[in-house]
Short mmCIF file of C-alpha atoms and ligand atoms in Angstrom, two decimals:
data_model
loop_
_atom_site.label_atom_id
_atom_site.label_comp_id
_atom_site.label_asym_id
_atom_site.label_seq_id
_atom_site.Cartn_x
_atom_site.Cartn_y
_atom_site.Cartn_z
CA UNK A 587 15.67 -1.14 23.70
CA UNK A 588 15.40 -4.05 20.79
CA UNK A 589 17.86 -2.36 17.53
CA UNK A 590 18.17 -3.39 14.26
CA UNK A 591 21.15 -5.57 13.49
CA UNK A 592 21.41 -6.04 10.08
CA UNK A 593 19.59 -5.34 7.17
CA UNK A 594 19.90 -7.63 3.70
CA UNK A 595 17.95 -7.10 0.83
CA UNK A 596 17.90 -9.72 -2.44
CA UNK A 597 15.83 -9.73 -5.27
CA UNK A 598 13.20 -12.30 -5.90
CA UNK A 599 10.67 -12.66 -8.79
CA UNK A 600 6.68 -11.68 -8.39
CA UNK A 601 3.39 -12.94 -9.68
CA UNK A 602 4.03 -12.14 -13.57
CA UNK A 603 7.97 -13.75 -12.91
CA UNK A 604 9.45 -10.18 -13.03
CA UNK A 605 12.16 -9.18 -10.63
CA UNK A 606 10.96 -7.19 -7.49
CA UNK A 607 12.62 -6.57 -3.85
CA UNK A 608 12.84 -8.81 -1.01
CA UNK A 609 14.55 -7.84 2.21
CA UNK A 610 15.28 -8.99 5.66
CA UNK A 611 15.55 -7.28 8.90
CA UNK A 612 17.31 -8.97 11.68
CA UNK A 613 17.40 -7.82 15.49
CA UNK A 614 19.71 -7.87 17.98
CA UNK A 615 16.69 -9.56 20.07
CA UNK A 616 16.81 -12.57 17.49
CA UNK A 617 13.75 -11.63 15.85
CA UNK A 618 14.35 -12.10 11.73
CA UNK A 619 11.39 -10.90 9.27
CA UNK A 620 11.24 -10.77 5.48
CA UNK A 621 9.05 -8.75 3.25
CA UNK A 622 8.48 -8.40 -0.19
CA UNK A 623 7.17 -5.45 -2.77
CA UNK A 624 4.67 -5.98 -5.30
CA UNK A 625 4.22 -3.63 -8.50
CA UNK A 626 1.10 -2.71 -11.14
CA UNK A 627 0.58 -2.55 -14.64
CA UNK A 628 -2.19 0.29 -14.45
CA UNK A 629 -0.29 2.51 -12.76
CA UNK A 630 -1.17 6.69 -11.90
CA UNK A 631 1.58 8.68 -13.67
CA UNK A 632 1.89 10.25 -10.00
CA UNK A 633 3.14 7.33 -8.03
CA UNK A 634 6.40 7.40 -6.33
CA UNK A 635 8.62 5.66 -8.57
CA UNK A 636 9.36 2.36 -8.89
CA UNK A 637 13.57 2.00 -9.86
CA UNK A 638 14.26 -0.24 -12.55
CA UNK A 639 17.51 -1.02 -13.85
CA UNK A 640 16.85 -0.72 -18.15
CA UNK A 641 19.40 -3.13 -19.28
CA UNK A 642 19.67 -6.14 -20.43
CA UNK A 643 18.84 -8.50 -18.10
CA UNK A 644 15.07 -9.34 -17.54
CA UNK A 645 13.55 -7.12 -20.56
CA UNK A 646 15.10 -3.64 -18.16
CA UNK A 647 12.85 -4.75 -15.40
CA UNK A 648 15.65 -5.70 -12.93
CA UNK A 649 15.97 -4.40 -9.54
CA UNK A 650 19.25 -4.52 -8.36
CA UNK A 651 19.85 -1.16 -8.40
CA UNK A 652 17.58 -0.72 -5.65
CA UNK A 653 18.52 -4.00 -3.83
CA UNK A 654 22.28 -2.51 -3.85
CA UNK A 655 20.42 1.09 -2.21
CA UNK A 656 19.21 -1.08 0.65
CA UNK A 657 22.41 -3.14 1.23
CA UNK A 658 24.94 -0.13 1.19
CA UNK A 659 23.39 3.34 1.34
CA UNK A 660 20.01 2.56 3.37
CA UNK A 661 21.43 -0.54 5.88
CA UNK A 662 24.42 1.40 7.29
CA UNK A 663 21.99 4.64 8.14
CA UNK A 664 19.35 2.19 10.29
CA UNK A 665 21.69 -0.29 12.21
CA UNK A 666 21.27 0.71 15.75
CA UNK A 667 17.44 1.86 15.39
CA UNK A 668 14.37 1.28 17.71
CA UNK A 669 12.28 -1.31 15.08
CA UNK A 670 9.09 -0.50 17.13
CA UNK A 671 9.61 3.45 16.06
CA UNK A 672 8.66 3.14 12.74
CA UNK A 673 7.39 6.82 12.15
CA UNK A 674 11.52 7.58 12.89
CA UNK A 675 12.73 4.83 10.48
CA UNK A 676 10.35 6.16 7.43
CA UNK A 677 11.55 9.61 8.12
CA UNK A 678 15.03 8.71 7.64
CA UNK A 679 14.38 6.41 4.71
CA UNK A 680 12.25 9.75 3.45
CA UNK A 681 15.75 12.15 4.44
CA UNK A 682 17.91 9.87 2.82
CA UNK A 683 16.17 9.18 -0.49
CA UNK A 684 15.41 13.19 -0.65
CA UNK A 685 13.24 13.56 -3.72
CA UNK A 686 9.22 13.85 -3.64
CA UNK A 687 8.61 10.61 -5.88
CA UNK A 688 11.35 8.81 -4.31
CA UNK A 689 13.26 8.56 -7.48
CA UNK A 690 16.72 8.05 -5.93
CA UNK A 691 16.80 5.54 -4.26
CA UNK A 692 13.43 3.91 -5.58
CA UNK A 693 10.16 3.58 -3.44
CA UNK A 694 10.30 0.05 -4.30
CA UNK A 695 13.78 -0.24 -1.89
CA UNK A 696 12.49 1.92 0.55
CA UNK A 697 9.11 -0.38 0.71
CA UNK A 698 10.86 -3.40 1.09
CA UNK A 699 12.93 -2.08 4.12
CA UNK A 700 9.25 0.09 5.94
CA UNK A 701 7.58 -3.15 5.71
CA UNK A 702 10.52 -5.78 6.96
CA UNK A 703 10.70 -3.10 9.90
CA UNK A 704 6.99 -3.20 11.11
CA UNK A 705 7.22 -7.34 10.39
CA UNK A 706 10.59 -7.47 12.67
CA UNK A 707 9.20 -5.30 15.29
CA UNK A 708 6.00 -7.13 15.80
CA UNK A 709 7.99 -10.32 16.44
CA UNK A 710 9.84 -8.58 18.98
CA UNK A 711 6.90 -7.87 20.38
CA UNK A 712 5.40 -10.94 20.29
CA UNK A 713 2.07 -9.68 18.89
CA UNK A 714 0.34 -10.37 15.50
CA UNK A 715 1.29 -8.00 12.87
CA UNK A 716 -2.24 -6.79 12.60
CA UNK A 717 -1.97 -5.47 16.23
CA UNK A 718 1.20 -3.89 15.56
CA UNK A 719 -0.60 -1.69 12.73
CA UNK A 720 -2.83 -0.28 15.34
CA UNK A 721 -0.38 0.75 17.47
CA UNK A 722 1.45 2.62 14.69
CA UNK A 723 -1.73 4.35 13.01
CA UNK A 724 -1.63 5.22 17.66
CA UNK A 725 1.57 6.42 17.13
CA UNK A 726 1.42 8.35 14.38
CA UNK A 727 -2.01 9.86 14.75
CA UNK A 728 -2.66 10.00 18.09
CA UNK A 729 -6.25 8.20 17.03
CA UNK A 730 -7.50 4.81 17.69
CA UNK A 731 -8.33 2.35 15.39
CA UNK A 732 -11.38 -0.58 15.28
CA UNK A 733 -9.58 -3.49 14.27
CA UNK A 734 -12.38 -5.99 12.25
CA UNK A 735 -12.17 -8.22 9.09
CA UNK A 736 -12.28 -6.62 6.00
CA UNK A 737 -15.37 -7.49 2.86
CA UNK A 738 -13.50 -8.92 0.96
CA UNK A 739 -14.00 -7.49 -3.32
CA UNK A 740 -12.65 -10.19 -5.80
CA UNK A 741 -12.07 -9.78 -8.96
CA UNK A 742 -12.94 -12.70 -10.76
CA UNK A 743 -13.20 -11.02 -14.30
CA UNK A 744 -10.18 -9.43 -16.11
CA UNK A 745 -10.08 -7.30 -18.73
CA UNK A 746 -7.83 -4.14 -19.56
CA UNK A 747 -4.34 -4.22 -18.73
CA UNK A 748 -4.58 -7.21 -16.87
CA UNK A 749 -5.48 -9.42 -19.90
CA UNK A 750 -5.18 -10.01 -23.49
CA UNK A 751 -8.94 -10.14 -24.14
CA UNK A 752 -11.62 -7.74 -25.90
CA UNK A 753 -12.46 -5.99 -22.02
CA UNK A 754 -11.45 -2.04 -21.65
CA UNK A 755 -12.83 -2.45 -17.94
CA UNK A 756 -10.32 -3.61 -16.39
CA UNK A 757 -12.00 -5.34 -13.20
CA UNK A 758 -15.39 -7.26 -12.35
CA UNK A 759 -15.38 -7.74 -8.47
CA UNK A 760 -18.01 -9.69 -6.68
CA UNK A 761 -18.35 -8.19 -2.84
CA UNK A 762 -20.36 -10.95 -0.55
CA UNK A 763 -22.03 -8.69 1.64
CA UNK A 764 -24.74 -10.74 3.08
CA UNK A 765 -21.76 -13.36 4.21
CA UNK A 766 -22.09 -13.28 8.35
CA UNK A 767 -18.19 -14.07 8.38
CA UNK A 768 -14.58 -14.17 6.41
CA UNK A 769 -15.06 -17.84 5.91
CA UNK A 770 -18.73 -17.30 4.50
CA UNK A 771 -17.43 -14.62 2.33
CA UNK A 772 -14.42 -17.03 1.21
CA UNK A 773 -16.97 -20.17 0.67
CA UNK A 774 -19.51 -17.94 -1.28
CA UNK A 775 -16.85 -16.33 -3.78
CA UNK A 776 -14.76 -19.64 -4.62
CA UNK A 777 -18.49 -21.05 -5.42
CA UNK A 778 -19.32 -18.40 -7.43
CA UNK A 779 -16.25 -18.81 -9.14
CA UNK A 780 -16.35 -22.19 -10.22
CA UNK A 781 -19.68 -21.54 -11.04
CA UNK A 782 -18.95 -18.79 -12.85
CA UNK A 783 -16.22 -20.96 -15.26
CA UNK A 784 -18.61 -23.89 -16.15
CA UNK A 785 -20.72 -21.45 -17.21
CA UNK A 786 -18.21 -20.04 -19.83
CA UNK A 787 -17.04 -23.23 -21.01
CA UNK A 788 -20.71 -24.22 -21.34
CA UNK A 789 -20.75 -21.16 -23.89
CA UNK A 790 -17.37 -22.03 -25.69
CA UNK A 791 -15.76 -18.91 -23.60
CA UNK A 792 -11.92 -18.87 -22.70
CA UNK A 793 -11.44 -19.99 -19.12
CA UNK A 794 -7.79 -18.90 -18.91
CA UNK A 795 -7.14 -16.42 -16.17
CA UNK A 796 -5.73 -12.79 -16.38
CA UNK A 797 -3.06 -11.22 -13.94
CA UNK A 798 -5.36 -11.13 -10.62
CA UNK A 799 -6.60 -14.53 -11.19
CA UNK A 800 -9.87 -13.89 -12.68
CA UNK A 801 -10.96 -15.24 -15.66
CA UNK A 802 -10.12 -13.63 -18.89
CA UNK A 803 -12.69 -14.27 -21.94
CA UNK A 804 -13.37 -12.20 -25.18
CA UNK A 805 -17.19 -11.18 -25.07
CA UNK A 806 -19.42 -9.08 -27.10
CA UNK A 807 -19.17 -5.95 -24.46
CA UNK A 808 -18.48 -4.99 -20.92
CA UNK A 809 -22.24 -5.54 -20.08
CA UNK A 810 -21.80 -9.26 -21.03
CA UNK A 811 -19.23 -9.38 -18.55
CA UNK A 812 -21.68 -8.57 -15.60
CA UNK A 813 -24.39 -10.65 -16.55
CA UNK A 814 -21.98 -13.64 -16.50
CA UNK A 815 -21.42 -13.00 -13.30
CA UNK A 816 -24.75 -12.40 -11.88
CA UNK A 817 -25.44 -16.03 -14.00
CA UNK A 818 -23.14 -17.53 -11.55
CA UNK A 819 -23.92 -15.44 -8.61
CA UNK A 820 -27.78 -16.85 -9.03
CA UNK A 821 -26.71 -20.72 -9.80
CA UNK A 822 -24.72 -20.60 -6.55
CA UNK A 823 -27.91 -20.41 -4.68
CA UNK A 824 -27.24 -16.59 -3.74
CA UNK A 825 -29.03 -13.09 -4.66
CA UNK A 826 -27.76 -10.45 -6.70
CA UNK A 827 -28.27 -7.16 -4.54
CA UNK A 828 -28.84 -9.20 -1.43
CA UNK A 829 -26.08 -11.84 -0.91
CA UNK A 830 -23.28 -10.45 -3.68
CA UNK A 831 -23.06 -7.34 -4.64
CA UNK A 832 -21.21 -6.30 -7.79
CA UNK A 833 -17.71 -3.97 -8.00
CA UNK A 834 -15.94 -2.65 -10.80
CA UNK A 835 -12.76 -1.08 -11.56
CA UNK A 836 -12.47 1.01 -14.83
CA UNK A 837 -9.02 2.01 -14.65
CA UNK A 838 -10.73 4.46 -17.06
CA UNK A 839 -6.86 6.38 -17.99
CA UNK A 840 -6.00 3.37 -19.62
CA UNK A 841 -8.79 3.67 -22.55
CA UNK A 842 -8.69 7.69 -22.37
CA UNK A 843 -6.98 9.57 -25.28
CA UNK A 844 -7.31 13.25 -23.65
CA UNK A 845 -10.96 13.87 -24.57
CA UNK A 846 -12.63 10.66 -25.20
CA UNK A 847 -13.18 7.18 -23.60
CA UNK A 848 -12.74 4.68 -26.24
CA UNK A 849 -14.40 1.77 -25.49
CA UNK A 850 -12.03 -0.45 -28.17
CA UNK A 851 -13.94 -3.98 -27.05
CA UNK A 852 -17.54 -2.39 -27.95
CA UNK A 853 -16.29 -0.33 -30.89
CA UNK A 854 -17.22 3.05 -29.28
CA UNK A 855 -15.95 6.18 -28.03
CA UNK A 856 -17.86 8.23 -25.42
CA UNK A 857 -17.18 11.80 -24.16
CA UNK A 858 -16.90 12.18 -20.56
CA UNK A 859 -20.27 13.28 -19.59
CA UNK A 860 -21.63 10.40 -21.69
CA UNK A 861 -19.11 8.02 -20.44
CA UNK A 862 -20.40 9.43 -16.52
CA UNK A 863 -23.64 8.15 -18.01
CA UNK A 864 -23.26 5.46 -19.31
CA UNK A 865 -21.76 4.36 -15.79
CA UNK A 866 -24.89 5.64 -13.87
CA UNK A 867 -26.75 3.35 -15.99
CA UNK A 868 -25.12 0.53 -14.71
CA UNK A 869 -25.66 1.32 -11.55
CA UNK A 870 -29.33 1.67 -11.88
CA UNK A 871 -29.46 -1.30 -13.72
CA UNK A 872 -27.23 -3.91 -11.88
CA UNK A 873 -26.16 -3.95 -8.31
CA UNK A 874 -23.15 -2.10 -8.43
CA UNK A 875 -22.14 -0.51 -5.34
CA UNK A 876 -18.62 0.47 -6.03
CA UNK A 877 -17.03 1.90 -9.18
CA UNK A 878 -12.90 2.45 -9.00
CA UNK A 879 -11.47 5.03 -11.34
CA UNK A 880 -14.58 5.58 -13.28
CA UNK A 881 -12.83 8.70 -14.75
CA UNK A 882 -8.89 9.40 -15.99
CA UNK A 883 -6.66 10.57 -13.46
CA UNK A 884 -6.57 14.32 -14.81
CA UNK A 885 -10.43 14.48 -15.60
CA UNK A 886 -11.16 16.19 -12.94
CA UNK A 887 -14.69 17.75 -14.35
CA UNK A 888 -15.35 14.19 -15.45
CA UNK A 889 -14.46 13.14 -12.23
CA UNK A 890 -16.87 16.19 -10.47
CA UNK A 891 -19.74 14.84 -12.77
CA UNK A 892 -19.15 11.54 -11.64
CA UNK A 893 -19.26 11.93 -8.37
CA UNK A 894 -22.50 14.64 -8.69
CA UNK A 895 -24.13 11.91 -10.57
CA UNK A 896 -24.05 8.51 -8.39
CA UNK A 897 -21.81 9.70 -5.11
CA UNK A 898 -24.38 9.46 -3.29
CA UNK A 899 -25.65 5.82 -4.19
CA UNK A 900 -22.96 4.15 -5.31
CA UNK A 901 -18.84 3.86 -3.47
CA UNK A 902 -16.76 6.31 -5.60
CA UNK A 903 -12.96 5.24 -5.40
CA UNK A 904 -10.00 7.63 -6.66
CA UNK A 905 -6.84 4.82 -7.31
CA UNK A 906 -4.77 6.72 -9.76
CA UNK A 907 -6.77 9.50 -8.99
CA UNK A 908 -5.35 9.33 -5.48
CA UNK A 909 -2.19 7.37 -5.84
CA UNK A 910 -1.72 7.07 -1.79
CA UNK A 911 -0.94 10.53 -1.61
CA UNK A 912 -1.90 12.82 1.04
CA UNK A 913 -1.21 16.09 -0.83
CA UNK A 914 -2.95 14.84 -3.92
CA UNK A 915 -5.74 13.30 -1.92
CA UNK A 916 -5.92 16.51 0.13
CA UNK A 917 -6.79 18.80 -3.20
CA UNK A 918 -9.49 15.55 -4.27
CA UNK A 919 -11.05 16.11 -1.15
CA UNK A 920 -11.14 20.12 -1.24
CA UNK A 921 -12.58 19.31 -4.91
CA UNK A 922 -15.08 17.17 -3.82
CA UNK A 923 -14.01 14.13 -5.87
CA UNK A 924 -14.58 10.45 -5.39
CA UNK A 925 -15.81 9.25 -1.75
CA UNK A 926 -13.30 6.43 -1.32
CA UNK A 927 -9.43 5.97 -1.78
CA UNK A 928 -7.61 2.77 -2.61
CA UNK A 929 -4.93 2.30 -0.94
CA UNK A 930 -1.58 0.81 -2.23
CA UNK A 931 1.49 1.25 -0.15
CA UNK A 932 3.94 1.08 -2.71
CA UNK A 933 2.19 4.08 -4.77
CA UNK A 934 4.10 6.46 -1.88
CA UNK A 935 6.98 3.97 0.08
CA UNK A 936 6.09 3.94 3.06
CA UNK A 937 4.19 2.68 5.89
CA UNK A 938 4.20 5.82 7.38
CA UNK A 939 2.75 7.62 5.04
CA UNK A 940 0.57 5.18 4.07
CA UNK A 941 -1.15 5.41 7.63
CA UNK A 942 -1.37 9.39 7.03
CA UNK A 943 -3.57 8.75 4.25
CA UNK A 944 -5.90 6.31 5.57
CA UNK A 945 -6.05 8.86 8.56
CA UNK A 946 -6.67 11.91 6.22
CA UNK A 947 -9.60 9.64 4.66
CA UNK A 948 -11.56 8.77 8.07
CA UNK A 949 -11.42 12.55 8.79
CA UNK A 950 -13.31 13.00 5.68
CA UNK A 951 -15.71 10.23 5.86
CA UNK A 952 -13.53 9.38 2.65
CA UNK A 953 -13.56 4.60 3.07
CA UNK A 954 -10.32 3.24 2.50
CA UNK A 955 -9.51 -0.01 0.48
CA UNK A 956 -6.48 -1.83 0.89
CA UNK A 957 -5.64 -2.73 -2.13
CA UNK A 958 -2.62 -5.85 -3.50
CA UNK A 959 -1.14 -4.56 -7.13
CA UNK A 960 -1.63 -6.63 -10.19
CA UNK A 961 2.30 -7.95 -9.71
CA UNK A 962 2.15 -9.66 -6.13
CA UNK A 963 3.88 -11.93 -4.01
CA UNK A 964 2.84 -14.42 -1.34
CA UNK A 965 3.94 -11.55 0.86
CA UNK A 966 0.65 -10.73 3.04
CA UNK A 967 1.17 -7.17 5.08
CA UNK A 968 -1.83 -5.50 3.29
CA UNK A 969 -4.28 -8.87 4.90
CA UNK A 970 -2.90 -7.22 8.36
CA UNK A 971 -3.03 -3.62 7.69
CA UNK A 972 -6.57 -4.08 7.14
CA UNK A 973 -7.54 -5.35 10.15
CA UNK A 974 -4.99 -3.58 11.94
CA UNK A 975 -6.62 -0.77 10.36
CA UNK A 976 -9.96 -1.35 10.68
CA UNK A 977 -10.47 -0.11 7.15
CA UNK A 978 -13.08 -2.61 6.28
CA UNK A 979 -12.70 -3.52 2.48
CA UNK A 980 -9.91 -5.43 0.77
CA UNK A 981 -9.13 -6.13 -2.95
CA UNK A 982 -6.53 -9.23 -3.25
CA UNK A 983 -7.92 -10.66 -6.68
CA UNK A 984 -9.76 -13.71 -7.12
CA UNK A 985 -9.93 -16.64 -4.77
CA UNK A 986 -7.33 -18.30 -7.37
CA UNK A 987 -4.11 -18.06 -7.94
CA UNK A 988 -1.67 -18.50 -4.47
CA UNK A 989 -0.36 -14.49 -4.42
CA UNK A 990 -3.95 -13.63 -4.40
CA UNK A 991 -5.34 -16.16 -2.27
CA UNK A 992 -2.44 -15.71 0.35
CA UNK A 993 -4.26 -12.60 1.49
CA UNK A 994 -7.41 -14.49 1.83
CA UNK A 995 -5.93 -17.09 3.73
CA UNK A 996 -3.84 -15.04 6.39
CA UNK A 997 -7.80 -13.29 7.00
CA UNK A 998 -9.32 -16.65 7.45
CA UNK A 999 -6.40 -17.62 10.40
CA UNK A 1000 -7.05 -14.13 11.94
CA UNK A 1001 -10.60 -14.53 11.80
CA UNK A 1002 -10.13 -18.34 13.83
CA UNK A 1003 -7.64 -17.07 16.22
CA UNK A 1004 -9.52 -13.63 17.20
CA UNK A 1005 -12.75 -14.44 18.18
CA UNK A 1006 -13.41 -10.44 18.63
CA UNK A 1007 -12.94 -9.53 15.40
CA UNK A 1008 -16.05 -9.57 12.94
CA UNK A 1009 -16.23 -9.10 9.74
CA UNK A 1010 -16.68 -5.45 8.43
CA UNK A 1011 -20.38 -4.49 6.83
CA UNK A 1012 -22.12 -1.46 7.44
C1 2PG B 1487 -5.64 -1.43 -9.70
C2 2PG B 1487 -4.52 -2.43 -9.48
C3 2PG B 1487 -4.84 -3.60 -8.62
P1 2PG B 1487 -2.35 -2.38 -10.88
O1 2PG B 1487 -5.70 -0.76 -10.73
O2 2PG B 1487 -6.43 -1.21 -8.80
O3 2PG B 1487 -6.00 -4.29 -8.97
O4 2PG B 1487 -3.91 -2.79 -10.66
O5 2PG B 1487 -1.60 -2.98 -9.76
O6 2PG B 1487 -2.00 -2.96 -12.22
O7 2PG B 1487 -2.32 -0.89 -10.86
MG1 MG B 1488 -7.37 0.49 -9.80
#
């Protein structure tokens, strides 16, 4: 049996040049893998917490606090452990944190360590990391996956949190559905993109870029924002609806104040069965196939309405709804809300649990989405645990911007090297 022979964690700055967790996992085999965490700006008020150190240093955003967890509580408890048993390792990392939100020892620490394990182990067992996902979702569930590429979504608008422009919504994706493979996809959306920028500057709009890489203009409303993009879609030699079909994520707790969803970029406020309607008339008037937290996380009626309303037409997806969690998922499910689930693995802190959710959602005919956060790294697990997976949808950002297109570019060497694998559209 391979064992883990040390364990050394550091910390390293992400996407927005804030600290966040790196750490390395060697094996008495020789095998040596590094991973890295990322970390939002949207975040659900019930993800498992991220530990921060609040002094001075770096504005309170420093991690060594949880960098020191990993090098002297967590390292000593795993030397000697099976790398390839990674439902074991979580549970320990789980037993030795002991909190629900993993606020002791941070769920950013115990991230780093769950994913340098699965990286170390599939080097040790000389297989792609992608094929070392399936085994564990094997492991775990006892089920089988169908490994294929992920449709890709890019966001290649940003508004909300991500940006300092006019837009409450907080993401415009662009899904290229007609695309026959990853590199089609790829081709289509950096076109589109380009496109999609000579158009603003042809109408004096900002071409800087928000958080995830898409652009980041002021513009008279969120409806603006789509027909931009369809503009570009259509100079780029593609159909709206047939080639590229639109995506959006609200991030709708961000703009709501408890009763109302304050549209500050428009100048309006709508309750939430007008703000429900107001998204089902997008949908019937633009091809938008998937809407991300249309609703705030504790709308829950809102949310019922929602899904009432379009669920059956349109992809429904609970993020901070959700937050990765199988017990909160579980009571979204009995509720009947949303149809989808993003999935983030450093919402919970584990890969491990992670799986359990994505498992939970294919028993429910719930899709899954692996999702990067809006604070990356050129770290690329997620690219593999969604073909590992065989969850069929991604959302890494737009084809800009090297933590975003890192993703994209691990998919287009998996795509070359394994000929099987086809890209996901049903
Ligand atoms: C989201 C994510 C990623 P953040 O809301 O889906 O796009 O943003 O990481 O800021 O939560
Ligand atoms: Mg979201």
């Amino acid at each position: 049996m391979t064992s883990i022979q040390s364990i050394k964690a550091i910390q390293v700055l992400d996407s927005r040049g804030l600290p966040t967790v790196s750490c390395n996992i060697a094996l008495d085999s020789g095998a040596n893998a590094m991973a890295m965490v990322p970390s939002g700006a949207s975040t659900g008020t019930k993800e498992a917490l991220e530990l921060r150190d609040g002094d001075s240093l770096y504005m309170g955003k420093g991690v060594e606090k949880a960098v020191d967890n990993i090098n002297n509580i967590i390292c000593p408890v795993l030397i000697g452990l099976d790398p390839r048993n990674q439902k074991l390792i979580d549970q320990k990392l789980i037993e030795l944190d002991g909190t629900d939100d993993k606020s002791n020892l941070g769920a950013n620490a115990l991230l780093a360590v769950s994913l340098a394990v699965s990286h170390a182990a599939a080097k040790d067992k000389n297989i792609p990391l992608h094929s070392h996902f399936s085994d564990i979702y094997r492991d775990i569930t006892g089920d089988v996956t169908s490994p294929n590429l992920p449709m890709p979504m890019l966001n290649i608008l940003n508004g909300g949190e991500h940006a300092d422009n006019n837009i409450d919504i907080q993401e415009f994706m662009i899904i290229p559905k007609g695309a026959s493979t990853f590199k089609e996809a790829m081709r289509w959306s950096s076109e589109i993109y380009w496109n999609l920028k000579s158009i603003l500057k042809d109408n004096n709009l900002s071409t800087s870029v928000g958080d995830e890489g898409g652009f980041a203009p002021n513009l008279q409303s969120n409806e603006e924002a789509i027909q931009l993009i369809l503009q570009s879609i259509e100079v780029s030699n593609l159909e709206p609806g047939k080639d590229v079909f639109l995506a959006l994520d609200c991030a709708a707790s961000e703009f709501f104040d408890g009763t109302n969803y304050n549209l500050l970029g428009e100048g309006r406020s709508l309750d939430s069965d007008s703000f429900a309607s107001y998204l089902e008339s997008l949908v019937d008037k633009y091809p938008i196939i998937s809407i991300e937290d249309g609703m705030d996380e504790h709308d829950y009626d809102g949310w019922k309405t929602l899904t009432n309303k379009i669920g059956s037409k349109c992809q429904l997806v609970g993020d901070d709804l959700f937050v990765t969690n199988k017990k909160i998922f579980k009571e979204g499910i009995d509720n009947g809300l949303a149809n989808s689930i993003l999935i983030k693995f450093n919402q919970i802190g584990s890969i491990t649990e992670t799986i359990e959710t994505i498992h939970l959602a294919n028993l429910n005919n719930y899709k899954s989405i692996i999702s990067h956060r809006s604070g990356e790294t050129e770290d690329t697990t997620i690219a593999d645990l969604a073909v590992g997976l065989g969850a069929g949808q991604i959302k890494t950002g737009a084809p800009c911007r090297s933590d975003r297109v890192a993703k994209y570019n691990r998919l287009l060497w998996i795509e070359e090297e394994f000929s099987s694998l086809s890209l996901f559209n049903e």
